[in-house]
mmCIF file of C-alpha atoms in Angstrom:
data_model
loop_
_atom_site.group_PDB
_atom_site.id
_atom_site.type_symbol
_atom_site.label_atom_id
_atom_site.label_comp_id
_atom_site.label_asym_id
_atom_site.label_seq_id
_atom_site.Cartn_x
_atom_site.Cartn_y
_atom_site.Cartn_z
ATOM 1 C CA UNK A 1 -29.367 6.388 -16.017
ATOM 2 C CA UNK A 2 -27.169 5.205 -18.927
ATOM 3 C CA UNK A 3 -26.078 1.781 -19.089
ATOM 4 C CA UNK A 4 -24.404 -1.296 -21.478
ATOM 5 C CA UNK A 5 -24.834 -4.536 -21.187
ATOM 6 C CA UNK A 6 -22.483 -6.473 -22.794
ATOM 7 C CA UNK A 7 -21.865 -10.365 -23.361
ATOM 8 C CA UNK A 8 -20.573 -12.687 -20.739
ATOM 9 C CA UNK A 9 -17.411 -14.111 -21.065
ATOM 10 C CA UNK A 10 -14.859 -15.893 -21.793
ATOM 11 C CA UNK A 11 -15.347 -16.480 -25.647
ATOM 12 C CA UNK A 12 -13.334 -19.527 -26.782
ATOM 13 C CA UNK A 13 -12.894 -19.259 -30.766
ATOM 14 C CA UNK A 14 -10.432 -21.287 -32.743
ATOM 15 C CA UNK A 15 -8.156 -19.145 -35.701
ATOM 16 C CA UNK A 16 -10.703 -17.938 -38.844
ATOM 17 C CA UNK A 17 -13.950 -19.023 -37.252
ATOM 18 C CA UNK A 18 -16.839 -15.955 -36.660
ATOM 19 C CA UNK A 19 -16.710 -13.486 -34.001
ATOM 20 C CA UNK A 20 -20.308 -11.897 -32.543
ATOM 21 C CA UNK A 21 -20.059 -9.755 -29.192
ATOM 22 C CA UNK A 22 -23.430 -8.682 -27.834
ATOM 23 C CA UNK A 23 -23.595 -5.211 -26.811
ATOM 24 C CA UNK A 24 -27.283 -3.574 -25.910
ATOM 25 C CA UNK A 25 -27.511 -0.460 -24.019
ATOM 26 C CA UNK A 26 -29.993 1.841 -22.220
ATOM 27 C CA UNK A 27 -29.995 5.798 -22.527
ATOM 28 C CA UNK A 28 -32.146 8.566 -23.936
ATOM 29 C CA UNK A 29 -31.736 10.133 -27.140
ATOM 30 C CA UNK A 30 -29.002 9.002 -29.470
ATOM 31 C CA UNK A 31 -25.740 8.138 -27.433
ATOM 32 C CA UNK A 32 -22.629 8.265 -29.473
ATOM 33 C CA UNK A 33 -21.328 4.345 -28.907
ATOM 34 C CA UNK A 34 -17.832 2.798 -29.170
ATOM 35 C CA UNK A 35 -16.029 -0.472 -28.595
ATOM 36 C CA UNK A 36 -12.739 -0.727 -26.555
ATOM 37 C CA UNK A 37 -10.480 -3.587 -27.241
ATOM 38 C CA UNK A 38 -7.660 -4.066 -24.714
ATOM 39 C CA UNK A 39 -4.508 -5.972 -24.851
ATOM 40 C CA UNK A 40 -2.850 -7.825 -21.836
ATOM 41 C CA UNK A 41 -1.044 -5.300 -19.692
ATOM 42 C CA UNK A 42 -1.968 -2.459 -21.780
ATOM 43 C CA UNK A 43 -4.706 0.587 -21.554
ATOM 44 C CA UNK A 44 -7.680 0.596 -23.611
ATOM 45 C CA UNK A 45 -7.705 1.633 -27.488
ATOM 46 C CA UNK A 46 -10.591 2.749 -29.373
ATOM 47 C CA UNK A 47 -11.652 0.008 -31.613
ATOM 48 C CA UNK A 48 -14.422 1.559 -33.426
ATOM 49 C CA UNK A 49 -17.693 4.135 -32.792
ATOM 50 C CA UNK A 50 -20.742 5.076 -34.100
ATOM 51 C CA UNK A 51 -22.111 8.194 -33.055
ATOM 52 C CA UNK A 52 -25.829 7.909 -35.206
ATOM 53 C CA UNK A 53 -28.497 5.208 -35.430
ATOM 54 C CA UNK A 54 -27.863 2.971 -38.527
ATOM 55 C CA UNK A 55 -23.865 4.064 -38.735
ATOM 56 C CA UNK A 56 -21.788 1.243 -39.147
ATOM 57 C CA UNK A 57 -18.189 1.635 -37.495
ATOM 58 C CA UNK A 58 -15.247 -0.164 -38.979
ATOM 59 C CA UNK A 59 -11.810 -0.730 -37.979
ATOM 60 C CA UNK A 60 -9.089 -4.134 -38.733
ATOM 61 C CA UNK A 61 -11.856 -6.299 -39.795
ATOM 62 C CA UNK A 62 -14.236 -5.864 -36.997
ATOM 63 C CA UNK A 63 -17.462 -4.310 -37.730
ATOM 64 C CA UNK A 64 -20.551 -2.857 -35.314
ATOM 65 C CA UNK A 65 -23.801 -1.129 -36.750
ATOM 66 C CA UNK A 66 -25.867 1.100 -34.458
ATOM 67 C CA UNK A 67 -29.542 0.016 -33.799
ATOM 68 C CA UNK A 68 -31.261 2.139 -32.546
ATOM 69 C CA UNK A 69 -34.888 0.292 -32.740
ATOM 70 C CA UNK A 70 -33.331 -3.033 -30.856
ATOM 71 C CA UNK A 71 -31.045 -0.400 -29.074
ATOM 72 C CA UNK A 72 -27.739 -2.774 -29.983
ATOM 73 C CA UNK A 73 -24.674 -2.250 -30.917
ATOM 74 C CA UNK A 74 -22.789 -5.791 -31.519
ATOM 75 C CA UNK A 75 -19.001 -6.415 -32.474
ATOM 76 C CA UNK A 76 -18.370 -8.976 -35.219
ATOM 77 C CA UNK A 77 -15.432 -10.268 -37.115
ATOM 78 C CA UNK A 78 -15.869 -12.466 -40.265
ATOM 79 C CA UNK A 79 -12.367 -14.377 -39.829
ATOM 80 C CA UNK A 80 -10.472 -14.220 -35.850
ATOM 81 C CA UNK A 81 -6.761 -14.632 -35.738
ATOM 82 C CA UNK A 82 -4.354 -15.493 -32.946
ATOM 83 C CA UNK A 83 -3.705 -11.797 -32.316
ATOM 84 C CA UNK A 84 -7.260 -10.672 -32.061
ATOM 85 C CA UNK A 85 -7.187 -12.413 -28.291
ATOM 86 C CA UNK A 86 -7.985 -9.366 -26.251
ATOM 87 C CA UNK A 87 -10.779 -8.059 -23.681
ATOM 88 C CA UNK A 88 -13.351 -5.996 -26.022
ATOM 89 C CA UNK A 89 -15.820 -3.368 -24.073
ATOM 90 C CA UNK A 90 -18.794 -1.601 -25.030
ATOM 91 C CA UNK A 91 -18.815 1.549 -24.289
ATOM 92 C CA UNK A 92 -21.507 4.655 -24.721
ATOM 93 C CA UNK A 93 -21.497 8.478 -24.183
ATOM 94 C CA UNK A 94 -24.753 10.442 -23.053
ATOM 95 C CA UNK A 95 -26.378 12.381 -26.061
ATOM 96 C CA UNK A 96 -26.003 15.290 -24.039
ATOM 97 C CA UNK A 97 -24.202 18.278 -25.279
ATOM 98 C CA UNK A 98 -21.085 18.577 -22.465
ATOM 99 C CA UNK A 99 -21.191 15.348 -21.055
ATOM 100 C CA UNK A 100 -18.052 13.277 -21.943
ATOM 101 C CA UNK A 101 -17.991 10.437 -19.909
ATOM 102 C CA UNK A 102 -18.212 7.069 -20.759
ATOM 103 C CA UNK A 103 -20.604 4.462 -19.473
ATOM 104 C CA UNK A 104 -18.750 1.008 -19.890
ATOM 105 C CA UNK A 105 -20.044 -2.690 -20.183
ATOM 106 C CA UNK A 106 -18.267 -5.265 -18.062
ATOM 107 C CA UNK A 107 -15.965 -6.610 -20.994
ATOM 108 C CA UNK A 108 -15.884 -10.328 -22.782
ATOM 109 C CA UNK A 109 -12.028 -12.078 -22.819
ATOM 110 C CA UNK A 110 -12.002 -13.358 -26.290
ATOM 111 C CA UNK A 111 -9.326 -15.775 -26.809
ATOM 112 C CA UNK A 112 -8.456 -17.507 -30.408
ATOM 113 C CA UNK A 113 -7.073 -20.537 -30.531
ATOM 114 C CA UNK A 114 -4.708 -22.027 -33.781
ATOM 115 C CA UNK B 1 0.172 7.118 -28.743
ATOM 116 C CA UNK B 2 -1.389 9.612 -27.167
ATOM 117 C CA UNK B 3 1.372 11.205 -25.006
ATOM 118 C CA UNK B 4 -0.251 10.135 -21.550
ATOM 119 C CA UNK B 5 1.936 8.567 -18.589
ATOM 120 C CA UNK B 6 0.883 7.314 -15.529
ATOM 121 C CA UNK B 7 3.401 6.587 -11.837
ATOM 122 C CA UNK B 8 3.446 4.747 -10.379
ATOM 123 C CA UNK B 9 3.009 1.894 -12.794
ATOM 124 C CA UNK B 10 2.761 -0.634 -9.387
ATOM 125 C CA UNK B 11 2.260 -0.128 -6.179
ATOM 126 C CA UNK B 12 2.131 -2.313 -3.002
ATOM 127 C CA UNK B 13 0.622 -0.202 0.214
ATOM 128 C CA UNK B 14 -0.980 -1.148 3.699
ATOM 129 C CA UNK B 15 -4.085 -0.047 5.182
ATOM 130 C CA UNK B 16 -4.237 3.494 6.142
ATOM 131 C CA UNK B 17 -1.604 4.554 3.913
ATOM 132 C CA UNK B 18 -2.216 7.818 2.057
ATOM 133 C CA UNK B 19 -1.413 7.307 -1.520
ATOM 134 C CA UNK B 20 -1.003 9.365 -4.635
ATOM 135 C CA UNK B 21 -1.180 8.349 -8.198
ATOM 136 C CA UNK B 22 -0.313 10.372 -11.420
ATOM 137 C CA UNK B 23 -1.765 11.012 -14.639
ATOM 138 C CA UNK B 24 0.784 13.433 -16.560
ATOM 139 C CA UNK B 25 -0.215 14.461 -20.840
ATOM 140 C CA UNK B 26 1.168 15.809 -23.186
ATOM 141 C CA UNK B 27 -1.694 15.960 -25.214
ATOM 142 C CA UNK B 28 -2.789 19.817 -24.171
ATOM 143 C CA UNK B 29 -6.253 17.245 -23.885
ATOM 144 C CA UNK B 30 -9.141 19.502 -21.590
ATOM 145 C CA UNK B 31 -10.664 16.687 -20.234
ATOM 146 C CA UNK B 32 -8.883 14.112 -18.255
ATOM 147 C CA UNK B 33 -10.641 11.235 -16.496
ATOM 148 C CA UNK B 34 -9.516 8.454 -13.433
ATOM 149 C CA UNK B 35 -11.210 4.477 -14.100
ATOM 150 C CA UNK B 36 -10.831 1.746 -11.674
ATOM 151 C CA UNK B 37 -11.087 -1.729 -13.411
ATOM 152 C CA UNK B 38 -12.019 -4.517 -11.428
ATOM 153 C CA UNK B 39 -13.169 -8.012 -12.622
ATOM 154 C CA UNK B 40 -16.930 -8.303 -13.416
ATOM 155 C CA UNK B 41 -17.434 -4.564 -13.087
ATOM 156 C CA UNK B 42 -15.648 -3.184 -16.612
ATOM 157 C CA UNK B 43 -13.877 0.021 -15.957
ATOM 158 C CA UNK B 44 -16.190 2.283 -13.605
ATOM 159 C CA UNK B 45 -15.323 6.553 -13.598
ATOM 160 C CA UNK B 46 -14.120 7.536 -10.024
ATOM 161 C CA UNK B 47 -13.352 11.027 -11.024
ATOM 162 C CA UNK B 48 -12.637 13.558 -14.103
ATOM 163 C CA UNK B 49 -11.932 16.958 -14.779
ATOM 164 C CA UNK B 50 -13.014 19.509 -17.374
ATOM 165 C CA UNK B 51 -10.696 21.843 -16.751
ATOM 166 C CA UNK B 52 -7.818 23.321 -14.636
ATOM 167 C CA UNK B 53 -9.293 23.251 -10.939
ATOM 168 C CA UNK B 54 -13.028 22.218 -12.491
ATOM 169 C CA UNK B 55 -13.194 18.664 -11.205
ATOM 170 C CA UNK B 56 -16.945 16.159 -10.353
ATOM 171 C CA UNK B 57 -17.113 12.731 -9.289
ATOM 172 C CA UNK B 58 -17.973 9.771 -11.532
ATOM 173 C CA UNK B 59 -20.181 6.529 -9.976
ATOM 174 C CA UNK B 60 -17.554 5.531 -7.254
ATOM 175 C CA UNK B 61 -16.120 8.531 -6.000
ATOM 176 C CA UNK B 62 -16.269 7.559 -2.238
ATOM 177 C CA UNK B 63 -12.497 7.391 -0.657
ATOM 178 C CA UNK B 64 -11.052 8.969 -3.450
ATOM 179 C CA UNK B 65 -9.962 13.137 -3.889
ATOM 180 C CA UNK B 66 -8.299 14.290 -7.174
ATOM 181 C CA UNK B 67 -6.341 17.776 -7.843
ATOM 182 C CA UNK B 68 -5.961 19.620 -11.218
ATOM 183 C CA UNK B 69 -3.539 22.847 -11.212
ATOM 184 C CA UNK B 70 -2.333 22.669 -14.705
ATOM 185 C CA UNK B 71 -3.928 21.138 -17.774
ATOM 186 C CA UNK B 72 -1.239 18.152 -17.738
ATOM 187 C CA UNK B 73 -0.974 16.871 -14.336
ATOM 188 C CA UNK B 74 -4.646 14.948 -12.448
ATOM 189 C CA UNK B 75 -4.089 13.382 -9.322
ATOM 190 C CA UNK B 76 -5.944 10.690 -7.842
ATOM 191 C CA UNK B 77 -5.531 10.487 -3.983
ATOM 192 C CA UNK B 78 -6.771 7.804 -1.865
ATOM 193 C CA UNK B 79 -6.711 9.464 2.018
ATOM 194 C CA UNK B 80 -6.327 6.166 3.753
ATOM 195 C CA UNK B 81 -5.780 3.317 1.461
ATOM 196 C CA UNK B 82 -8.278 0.504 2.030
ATOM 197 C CA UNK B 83 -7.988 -3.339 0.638
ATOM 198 C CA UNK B 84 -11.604 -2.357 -1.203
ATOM 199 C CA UNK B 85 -9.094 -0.149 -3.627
ATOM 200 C CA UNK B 86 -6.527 -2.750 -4.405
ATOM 201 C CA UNK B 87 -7.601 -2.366 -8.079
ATOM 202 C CA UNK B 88 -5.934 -1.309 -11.939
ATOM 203 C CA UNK B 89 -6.420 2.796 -12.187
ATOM 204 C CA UNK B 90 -6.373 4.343 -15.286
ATOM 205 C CA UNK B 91 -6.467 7.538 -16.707
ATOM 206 C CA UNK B 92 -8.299 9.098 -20.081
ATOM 207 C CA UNK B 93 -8.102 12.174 -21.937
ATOM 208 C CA UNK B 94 -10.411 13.530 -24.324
ATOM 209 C CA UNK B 95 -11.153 16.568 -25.950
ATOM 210 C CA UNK B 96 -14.894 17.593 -26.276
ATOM 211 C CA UNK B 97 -16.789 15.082 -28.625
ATOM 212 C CA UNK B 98 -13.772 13.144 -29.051
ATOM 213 C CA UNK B 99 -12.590 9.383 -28.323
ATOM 214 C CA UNK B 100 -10.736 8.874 -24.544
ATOM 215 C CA UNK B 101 -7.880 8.146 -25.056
ATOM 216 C CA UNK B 102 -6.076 5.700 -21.836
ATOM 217 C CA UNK B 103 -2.836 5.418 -20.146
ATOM 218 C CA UNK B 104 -1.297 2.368 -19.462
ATOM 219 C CA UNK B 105 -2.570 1.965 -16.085
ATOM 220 C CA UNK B 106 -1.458 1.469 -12.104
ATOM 221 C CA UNK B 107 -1.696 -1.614 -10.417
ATOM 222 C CA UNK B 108 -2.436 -0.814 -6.929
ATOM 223 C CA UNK B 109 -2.279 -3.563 -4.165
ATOM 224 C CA UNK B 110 -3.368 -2.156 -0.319
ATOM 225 C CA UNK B 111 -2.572 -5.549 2.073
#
């Protein structure tokens, strides 16, 4: 079956340094693949996706390329700030036409520092 | 914001208490899904529906019933409430191919 394996947490950063958040997952064919990024006492909120190997998905700085040969898909940030401080999941749907659900990583706590 | 609300927003229940939680949107959305999120496990799919009455269970169904009569309203029942199920809910809503969109969540407490 499908499944994403994401980065342990917590990450620790102080304000501007470099943000990388492992993501790898296991399916067959070309999942579509998203991160999640959710703020304290809120739902989730799509971050960014990628839905083909070698797309690159984009969104308020943070960046995540699909690879489909090391089968990754990790979330970096050049420069973190204070508000970035979040829980960030992984997050994959099946390649198969119909099937909507998501398969979810366990999430990484990022907290920034000033 | 996706228009998607969720009541109770907290609950506190006892063992063996049937309980009832709501996912209502406004989002005419066909699919609507039910997450548990406990620590160390992400969010895991307990539920979801693809259509009025057209429900299957996700990876940890067991305890759990949901109902879908109208294209806005997904209920998430637990029978008899166990302390296993003290946990945040959360509802999605997607339409086919597109993101999931979440509600805010339930935080459910069974002593």
């Amino acid at each position: 079956g499908n499944s994403v394996t994401q980065m342990e947490g917590p990450v620790t950063l102080s304000e501007e340094a470099f943000l990388t958040i492992n993501c790898t997952y296991t399916a067959t064919g070309y999942p579509s693949l998203f991160w999640y990024v959710q703020y304290p006492g809120e739902g989730l909120q799509l971050l960014l996706k990628a839905t083909k190997a070698d797309d690159k998905g984009s969104n308020k700085g943070f960046e995540a390329t699909y690879r489909k040969e090391t089968t990754s898909f990790h979330l970096e940030k050049g420069s973190v700030q204070v508000s970035d401080s979040a829980v960030y999941f992984c997050a994959l749907r099946s390649a198969n036409f119909g099937n909507e659900k998501l398969t979810f990583g366990t999430g990484t706590r990022l907290t920034i520092i000033p | 914001d996706a228009g998607i609300t969720q009541s109770p927003r907290h609950k506190v229940t006892e063992t063996g208490t049937p309980v009832t939680l709501r996912c209502h949107q406004t989002e005419n959305h066909r699919y609507m899904y039910w997450y548990r999120q406990d620590p160390g496990h992400g969010l895991r799919l307990i539920h979801y529906s693809y259509g009025v009455k057209d429900t299957d269970k996700g990876e940890v169904s067991d305890g759990y019933s949901v109902s879908r009569s109208k294209t806005e309203d997904f209920l998430l029942t637990l029978e008899s409430a166990t302390s296993s199920q003290t946990s945040v809910y959360f509802c999605a809503i997607s339409e086919r191919g597109g993101e999931q969109f979440f509600g805010p969540g339930t935080r459910l407490t069974v002593l």
